[in-house]
Tab-separated table of C-alpha atoms and ligand atoms in Angstrom:
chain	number	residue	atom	x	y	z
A	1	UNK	CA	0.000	0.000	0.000
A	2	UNK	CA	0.906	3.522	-0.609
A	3	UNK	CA	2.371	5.780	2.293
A	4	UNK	CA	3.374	9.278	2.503
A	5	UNK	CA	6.551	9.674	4.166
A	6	UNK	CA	6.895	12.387	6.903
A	7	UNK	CA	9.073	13.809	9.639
A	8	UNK	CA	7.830	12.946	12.500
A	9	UNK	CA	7.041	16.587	13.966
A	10	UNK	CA	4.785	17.286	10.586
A	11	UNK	CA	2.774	14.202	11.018
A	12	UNK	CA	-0.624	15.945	12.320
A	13	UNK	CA	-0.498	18.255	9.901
A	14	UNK	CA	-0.082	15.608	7.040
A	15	UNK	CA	-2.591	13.423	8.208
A	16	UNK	CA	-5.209	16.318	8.846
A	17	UNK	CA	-4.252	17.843	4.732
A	18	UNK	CA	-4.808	14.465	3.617
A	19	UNK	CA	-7.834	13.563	5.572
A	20	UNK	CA	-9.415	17.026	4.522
A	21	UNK	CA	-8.591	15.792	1.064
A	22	UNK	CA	-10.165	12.226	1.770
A	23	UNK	CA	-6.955	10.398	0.901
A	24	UNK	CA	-6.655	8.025	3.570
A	25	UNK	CA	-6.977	4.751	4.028
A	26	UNK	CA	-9.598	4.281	6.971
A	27	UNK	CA	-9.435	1.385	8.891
A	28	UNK	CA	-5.482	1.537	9.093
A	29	UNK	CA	-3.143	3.619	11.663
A	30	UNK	CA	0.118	5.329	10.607
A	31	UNK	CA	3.268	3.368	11.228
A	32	UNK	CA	6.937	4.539	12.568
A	33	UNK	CA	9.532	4.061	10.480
A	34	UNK	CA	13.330	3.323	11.880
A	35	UNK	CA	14.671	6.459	11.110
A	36	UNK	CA	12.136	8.766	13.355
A	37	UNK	CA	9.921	9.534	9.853
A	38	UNK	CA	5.973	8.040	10.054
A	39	UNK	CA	3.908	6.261	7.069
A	40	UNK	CA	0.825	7.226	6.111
A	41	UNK	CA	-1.396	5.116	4.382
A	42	UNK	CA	-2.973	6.554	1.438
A	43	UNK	CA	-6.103	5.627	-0.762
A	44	UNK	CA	-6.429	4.855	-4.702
A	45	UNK	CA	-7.542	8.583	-4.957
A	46	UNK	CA	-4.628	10.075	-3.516
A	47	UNK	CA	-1.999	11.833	-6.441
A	48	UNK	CA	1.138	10.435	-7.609
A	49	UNK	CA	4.490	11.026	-5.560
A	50	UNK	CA	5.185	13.603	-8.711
A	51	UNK	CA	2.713	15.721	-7.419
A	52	UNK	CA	3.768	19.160	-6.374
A	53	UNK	CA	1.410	18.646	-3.249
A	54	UNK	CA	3.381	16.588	-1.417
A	55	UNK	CA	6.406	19.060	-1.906
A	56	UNK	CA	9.001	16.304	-2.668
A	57	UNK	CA	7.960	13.777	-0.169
A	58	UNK	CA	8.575	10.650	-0.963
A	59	UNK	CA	5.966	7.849	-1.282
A	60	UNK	CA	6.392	4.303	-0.400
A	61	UNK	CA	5.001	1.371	-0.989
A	62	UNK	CA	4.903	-0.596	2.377
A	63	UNK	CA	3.319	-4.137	3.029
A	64	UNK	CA	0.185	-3.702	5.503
A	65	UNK	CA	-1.320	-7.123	7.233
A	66	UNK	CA	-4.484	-7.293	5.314
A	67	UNK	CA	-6.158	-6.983	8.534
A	68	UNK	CA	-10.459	-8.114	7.309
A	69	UNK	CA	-12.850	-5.886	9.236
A	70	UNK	CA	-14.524	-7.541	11.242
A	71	UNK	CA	-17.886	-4.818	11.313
A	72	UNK	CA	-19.025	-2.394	9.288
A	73	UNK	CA	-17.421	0.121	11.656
A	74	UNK	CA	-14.230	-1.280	11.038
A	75	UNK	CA	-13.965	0.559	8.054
A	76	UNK	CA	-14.352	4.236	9.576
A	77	UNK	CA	-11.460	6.322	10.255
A	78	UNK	CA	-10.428	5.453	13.818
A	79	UNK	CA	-10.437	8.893	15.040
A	80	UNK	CA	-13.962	9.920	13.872
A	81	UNK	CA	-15.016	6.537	15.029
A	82	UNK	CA	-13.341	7.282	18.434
A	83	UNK	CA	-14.702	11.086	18.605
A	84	UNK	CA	-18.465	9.296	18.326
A	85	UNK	CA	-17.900	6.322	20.022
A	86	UNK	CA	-21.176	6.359	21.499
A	87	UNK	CA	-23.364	7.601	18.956
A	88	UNK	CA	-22.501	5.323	16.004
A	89	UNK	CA	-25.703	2.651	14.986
A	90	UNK	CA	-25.544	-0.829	17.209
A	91	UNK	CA	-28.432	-2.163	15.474
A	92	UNK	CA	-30.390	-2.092	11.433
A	93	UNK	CA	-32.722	-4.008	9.455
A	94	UNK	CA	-32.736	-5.592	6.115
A	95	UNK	CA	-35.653	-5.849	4.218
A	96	UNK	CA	-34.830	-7.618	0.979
A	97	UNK	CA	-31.870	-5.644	-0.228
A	98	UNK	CA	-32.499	-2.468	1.321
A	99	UNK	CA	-30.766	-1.862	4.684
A	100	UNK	CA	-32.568	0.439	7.001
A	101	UNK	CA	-31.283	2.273	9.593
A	102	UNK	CA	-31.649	4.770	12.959
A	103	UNK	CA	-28.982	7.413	12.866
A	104	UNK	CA	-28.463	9.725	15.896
A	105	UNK	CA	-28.100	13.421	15.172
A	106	UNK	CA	-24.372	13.373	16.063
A	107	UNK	CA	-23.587	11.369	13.451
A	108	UNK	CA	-26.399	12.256	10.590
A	109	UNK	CA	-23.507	14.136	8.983
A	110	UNK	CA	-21.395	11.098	8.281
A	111	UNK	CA	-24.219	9.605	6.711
A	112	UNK	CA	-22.749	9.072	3.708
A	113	UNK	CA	-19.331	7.346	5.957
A	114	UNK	CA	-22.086	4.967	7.526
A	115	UNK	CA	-23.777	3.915	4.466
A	116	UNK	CA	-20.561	3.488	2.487
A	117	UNK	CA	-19.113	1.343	5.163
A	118	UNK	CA	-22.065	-0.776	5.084
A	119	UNK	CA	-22.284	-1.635	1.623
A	120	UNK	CA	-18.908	-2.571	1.631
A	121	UNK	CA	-19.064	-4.645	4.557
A	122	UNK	CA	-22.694	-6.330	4.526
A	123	UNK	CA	-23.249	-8.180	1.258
A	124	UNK	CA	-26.594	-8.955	-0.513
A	125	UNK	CA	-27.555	-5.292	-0.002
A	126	UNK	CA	-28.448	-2.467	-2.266
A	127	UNK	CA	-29.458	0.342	-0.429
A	128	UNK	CA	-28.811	2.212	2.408
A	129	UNK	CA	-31.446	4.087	3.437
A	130	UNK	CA	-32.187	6.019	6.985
A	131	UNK	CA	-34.755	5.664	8.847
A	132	UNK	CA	-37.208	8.588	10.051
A	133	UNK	CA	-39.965	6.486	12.181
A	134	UNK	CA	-42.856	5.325	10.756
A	135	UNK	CA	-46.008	7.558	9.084
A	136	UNK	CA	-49.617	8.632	8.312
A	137	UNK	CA	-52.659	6.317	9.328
A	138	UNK	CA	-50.907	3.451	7.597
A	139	UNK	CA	-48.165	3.683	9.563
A	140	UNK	CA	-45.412	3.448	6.489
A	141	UNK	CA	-42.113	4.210	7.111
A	142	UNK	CA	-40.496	7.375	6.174
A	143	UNK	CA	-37.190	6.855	4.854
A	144	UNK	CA	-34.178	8.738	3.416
A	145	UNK	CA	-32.464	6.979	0.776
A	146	UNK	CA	-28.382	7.550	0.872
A	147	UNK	CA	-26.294	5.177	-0.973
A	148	UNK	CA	-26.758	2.843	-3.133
A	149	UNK	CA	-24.712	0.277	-5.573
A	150	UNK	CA	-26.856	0.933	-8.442
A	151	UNK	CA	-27.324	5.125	-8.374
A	152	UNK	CA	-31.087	4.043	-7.753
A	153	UNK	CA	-33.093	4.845	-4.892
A	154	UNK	CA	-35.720	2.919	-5.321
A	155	UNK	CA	-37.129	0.648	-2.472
A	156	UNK	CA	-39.394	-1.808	-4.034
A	157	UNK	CA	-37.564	-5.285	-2.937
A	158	UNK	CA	-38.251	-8.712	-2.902
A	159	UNK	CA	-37.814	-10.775	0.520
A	160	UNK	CA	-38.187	-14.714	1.130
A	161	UNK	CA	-39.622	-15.730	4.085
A	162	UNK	CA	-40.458	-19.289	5.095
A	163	UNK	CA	-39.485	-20.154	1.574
A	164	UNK	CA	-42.016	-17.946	-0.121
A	165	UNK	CA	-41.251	-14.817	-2.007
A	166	UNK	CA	-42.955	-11.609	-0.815
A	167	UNK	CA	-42.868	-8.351	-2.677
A	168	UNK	CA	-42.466	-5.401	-0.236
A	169	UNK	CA	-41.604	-1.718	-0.426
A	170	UNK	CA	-41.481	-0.444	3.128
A	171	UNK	CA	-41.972	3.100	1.646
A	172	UNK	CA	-45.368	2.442	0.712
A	173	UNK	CA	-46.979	-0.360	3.150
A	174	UNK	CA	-46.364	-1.630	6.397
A	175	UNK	CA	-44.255	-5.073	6.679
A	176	UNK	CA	-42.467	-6.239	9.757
A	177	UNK	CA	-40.205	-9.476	9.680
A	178	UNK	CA	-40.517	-9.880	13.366
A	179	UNK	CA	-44.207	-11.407	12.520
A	180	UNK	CA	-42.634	-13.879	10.095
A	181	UNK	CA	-42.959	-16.507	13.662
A	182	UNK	CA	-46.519	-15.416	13.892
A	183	UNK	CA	-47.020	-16.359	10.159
A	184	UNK	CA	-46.041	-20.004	10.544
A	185	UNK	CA	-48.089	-20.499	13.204
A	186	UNK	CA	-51.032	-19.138	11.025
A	187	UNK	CA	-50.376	-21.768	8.626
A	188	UNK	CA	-50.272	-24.478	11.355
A	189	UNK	CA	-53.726	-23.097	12.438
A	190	UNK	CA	-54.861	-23.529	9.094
A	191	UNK	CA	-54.142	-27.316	8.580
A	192	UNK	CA	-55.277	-28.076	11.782
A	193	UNK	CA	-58.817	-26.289	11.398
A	194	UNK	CA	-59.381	-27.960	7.859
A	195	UNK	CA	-58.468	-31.198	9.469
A	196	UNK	CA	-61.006	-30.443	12.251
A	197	UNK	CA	-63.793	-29.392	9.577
A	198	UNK	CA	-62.682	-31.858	6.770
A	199	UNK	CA	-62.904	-29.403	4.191
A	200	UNK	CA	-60.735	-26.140	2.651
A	201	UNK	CA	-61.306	-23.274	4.412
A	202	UNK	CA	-61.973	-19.625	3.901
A	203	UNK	CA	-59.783	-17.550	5.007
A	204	UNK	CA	-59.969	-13.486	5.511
A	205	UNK	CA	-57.265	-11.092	6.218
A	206	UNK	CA	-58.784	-7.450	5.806
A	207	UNK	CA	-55.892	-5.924	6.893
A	208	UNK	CA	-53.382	-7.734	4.669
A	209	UNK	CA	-50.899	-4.708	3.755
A	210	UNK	CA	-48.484	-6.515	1.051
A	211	UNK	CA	-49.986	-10.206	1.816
A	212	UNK	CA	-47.032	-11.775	3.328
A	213	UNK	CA	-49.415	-14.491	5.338
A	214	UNK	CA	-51.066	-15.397	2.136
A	215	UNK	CA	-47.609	-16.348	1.153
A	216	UNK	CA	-47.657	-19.639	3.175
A	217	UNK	CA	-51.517	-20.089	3.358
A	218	UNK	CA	-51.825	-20.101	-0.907
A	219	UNK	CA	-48.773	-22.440	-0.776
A	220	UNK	CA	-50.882	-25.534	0.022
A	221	UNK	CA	-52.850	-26.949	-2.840
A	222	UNK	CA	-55.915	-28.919	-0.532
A	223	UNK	CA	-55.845	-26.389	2.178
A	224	UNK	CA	-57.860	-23.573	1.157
A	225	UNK	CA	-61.018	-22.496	-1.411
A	226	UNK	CA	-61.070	-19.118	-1.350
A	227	UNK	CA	-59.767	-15.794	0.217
A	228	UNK	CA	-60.667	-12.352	0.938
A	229	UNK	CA	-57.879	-9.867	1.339
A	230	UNK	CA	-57.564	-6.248	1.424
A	231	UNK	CA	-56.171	-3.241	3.223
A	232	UNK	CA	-57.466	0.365	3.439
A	233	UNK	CA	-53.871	1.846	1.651
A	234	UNK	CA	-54.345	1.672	-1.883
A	235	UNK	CA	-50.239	1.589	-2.123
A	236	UNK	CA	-50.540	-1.635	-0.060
A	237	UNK	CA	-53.362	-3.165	-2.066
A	238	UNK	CA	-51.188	-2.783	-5.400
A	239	UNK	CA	-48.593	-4.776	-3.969
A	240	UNK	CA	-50.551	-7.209	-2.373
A	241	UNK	CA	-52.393	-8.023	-5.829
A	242	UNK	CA	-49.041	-8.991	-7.443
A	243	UNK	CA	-48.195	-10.804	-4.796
A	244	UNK	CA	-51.577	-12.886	-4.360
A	245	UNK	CA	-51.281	-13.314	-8.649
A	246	UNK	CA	-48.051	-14.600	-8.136
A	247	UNK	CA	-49.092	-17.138	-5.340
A	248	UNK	CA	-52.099	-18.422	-7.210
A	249	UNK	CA	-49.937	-18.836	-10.571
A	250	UNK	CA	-47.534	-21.203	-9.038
A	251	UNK	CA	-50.572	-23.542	-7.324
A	252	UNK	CA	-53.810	-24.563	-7.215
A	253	UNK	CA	-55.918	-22.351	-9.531
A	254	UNK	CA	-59.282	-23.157	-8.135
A	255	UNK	CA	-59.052	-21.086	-5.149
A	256	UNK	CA	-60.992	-18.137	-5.421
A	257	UNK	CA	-59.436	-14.701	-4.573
A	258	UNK	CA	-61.204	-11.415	-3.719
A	259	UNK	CA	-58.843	-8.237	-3.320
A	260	UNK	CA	-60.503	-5.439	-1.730
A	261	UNK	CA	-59.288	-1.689	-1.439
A	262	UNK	CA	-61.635	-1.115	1.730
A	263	UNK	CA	-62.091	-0.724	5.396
A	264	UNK	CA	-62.002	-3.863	7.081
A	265	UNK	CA	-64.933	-2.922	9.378
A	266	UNK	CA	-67.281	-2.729	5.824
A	267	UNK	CA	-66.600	-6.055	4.393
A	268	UNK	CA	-69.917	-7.147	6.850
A	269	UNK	CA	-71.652	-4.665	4.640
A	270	UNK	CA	-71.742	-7.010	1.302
A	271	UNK	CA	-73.908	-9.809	1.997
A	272	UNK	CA	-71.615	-12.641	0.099
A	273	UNK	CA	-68.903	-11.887	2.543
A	274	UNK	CA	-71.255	-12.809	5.823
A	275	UNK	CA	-71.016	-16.148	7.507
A	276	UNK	CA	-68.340	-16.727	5.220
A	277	UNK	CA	-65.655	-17.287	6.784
A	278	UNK	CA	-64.022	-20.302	8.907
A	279	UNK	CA	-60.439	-18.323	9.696
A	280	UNK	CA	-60.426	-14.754	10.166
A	281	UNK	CA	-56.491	-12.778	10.683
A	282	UNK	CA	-57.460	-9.474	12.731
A	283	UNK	CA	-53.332	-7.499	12.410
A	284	UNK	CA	-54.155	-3.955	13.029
A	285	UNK	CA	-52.694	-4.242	16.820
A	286	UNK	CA	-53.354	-0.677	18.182
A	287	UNK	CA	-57.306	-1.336	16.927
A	288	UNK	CA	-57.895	-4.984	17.084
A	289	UNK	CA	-59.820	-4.946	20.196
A	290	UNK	CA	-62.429	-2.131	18.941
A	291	UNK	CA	-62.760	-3.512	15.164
A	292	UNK	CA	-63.155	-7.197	16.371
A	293	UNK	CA	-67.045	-6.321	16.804
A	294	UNK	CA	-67.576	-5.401	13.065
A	295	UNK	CA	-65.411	-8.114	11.954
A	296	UNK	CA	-67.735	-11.126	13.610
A	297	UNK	CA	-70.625	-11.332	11.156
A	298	UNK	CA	-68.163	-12.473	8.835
A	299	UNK	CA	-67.846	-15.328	10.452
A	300	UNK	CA	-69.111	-18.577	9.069
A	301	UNK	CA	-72.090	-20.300	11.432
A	302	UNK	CA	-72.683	-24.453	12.538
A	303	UNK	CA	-68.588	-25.673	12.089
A	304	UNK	CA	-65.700	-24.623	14.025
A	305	UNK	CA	-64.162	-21.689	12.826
A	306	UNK	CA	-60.847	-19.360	14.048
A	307	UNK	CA	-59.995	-15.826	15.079
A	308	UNK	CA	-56.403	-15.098	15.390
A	309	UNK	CA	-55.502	-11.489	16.346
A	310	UNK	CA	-52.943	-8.868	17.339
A	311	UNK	CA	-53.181	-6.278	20.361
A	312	UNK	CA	-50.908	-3.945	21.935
A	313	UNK	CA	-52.720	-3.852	25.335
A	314	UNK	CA	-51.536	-2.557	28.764
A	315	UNK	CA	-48.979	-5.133	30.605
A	316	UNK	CA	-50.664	-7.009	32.929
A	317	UNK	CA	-54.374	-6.767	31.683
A	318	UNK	CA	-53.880	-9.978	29.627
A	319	UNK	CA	-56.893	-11.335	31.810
A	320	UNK	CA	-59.095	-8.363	31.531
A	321	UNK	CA	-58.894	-8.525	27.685
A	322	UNK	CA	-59.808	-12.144	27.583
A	323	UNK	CA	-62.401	-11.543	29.598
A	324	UNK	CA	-64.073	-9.099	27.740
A	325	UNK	CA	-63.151	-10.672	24.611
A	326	UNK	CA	-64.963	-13.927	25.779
A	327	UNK	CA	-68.196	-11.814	26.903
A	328	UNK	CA	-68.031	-10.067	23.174
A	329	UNK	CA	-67.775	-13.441	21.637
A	330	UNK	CA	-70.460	-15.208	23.661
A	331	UNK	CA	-72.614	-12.312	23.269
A	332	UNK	CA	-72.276	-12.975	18.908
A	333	UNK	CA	-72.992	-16.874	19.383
A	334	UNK	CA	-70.266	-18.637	20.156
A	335	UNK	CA	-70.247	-21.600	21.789
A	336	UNK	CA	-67.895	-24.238	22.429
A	337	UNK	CA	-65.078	-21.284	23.168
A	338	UNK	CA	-61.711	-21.694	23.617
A	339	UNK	CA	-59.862	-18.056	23.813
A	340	UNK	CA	-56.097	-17.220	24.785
A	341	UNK	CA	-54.310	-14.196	25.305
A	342	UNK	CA	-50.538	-14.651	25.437
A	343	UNK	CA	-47.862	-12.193	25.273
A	344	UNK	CA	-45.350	-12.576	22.720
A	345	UNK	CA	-43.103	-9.891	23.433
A	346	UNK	CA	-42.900	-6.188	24.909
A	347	UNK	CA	-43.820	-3.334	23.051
A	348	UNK	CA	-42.736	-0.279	25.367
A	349	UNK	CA	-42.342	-0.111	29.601
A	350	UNK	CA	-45.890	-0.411	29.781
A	351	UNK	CA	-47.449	-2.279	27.108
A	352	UNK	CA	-47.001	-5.652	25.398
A	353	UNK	CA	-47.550	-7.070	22.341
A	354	UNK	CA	-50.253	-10.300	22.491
A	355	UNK	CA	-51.591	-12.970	20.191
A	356	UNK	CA	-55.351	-13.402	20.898
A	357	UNK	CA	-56.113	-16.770	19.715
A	358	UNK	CA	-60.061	-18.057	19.686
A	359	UNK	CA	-61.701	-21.381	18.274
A	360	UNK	CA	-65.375	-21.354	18.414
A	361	UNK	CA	-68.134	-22.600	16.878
A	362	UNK	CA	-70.848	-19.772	16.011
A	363	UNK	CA	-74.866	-20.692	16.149
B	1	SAM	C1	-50.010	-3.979	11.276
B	1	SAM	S1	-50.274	-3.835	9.565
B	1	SAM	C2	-50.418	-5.524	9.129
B	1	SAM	C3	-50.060	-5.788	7.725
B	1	SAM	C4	-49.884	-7.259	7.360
B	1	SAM	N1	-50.979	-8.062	7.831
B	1	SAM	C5	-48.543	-7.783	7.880
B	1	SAM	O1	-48.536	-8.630	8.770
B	1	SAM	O2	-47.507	-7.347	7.364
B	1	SAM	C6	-51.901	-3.224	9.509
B	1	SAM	C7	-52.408	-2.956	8.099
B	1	SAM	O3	-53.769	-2.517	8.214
B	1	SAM	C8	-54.020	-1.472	7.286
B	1	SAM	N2	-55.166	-0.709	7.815
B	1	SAM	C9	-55.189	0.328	8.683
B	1	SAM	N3	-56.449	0.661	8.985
B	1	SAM	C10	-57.246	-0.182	8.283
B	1	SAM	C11	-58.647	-0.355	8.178
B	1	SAM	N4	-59.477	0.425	8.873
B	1	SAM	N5	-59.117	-1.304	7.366
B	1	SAM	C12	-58.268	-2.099	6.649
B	1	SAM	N6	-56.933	-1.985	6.711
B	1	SAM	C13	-56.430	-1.054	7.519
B	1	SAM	C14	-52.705	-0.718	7.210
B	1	SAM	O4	-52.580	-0.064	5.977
B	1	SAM	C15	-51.686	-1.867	7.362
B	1	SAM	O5	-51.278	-2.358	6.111
């Protein structure tokens, strides 16, 4: 590698022209030579040692230990990293190949540092984009695109989860991977009501966003007859349709799909959708509990059917909400009721995040 050679009393004032000039080599210190003079590493951008702005220095090349960093923050100049210790990101997400993350305002200006790092160090991803919390009613996340491999800032990716390909863009509808778990165990709940009822089931998810648990659910030819999907962002419902096209092209075409731009609470509204349904997905977690109400009369009547939803409810009132949840049910028909409430992780000091979970048969 390329070093400038310098007397030792003019090395801060080398290093700071050349860092100014973004010639160094990050990730490397500067060595001492025998003779008192230091070594500073320079980059593939820095000039030639015939250039008149190193005043007859010499340059030298010098063997470094090609030392692999080990994290993306290996590969920031040591001092800055130093200087910010603190501040720098400990934790991002990757959806697809777009890498999202939370930057601290002490270090949004070396945005460009962070992101450059992090394509270099983290393969399989695209873009860098930062992350400015989430927006609007359909809680989409607003994000600043700020490198990228390609020049592009586009954020429409492709993720595969559980084996299934889902087409996302986090821009435009909600998608969280944590829920990928939750998915699975959708699926399971599937089988094992349409071995309970002996049949295919219907299954509705009104508040679908891009589709991602019709990924697993359309993956299994004698499993299901027909769905009805939707979500009240049109954004989401554009994705979602490619993605449910795409599921039904690769399987069984006889099940029949209905894609709905709506509010879930008016899907009751349209007689063909009432009593129709044997497996209902309620994921709108901060209004599960109040929509639950207009979401029962889809509900098929005489078999078995299942409700599986998601709440962010006060810690500790996990037996308060089954409670009610049991009266509401009870109230609408149900018999033969078997509800949980279980907490699947936390969502802030005071409130978790629960799976409500409730097999019923409706008179
Ligand atoms: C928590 S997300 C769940 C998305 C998807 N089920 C998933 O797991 O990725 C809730 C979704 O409900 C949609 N939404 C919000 N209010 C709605 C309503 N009143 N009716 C239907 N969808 C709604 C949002 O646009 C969002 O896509």
């Amino acid at each position: 590698m390329r070093h400038l050679i310098v007397p030792s009393a003019d090395t801060q004032y080398w290093l700071d022209t050349i860092k100014s000039n973004d010639w160094i080599e990050s990730g490397l210190g500067i060595l001492s030579l025998d003779d008192g003079m230091k070594a500073i590493p320079l980059n593939k951008n820095a000039p030639g040692e015939t250039d008149s702005f190193w005043q007859n220095l010499p340059l030298s090349e010098l063997p470094r230990e090609d030392k692999p960093a080990k994290h993306w923050t290996d590969l920031l100049d040591r001092e800055l990293y130093d200087s910010l210790e603190d501040h720098w990101p400990r934790a991002y997400e990757i959806i697809g190949d777009v890498l999202i993350v939370k930057l601290e305002e002490e270090v949004y200006s070396h945005r460009n540092k962070i992101a450059e790092a992090m394509l270099k160090q983290i393969p399989n991803i695209r873009i860098i984009c930062a992350d400015n919390g989430v927006t609007g009613k359909f809680r989409v996340r607003d994000l600043s695109p700020i490198t990228s491999r390609d020049g592009s800032n586009e954020t429409l990716t492709t993720i595969r989860e559980n084996g299934q390909r889902i087409l996302i863009d986090p821009t435009k509808s909600y998608f969280s991977s944590r829920l990928s778990t939750e998915r699975q165990g959708n699926l399971a709940a599937a089988k094992q009501l349409s071995a309970t009822v002996g049949r295919k089931i219907t299954v509705c998810d009104p508040y679908a966003g891009v589709g991602p648990s019709m990924a697993g659910l359309l993956n299994n030819d004698e499993l299901i007859d027909s769905i009805f999907v939707g979500d009240l962002n049109p954004q989401a419902v554009e994705l979602l349709t490619q993605n449910i096209e795409h599921y039904l092209a690769r399987g069984d075409s006889r099940i029949n799909a209905t894609i709905l731009c709506q509010d879930a609470r008016i899907w009751k509204d349209d007689q063909k959708f009432m009593g129709a349904v044997d497996f209902l997905l309620v994921n709108l977690p901060h209004e599960t509990l109040n929509h639950l109400n207009d979401l029962l009369p889809l509900m098929r009547k005489g078999t078995p059917s299942l409700i599986r939803g998601w709440a962010i409810i006060d810690r500790g009132d996990e037996s308060s909400v089954q409670e009610d949840l049991e009266s509401l049910l009870l109230e609408n028909g149900a018999v033969d009721l078997e509800l949980t409430c279980q907490e699947i992780k936390g969502f802030s000091a005071t409130k978790i995040f629960v799976r409500i979970e409730s097999q019923q048969t409706f008179l």
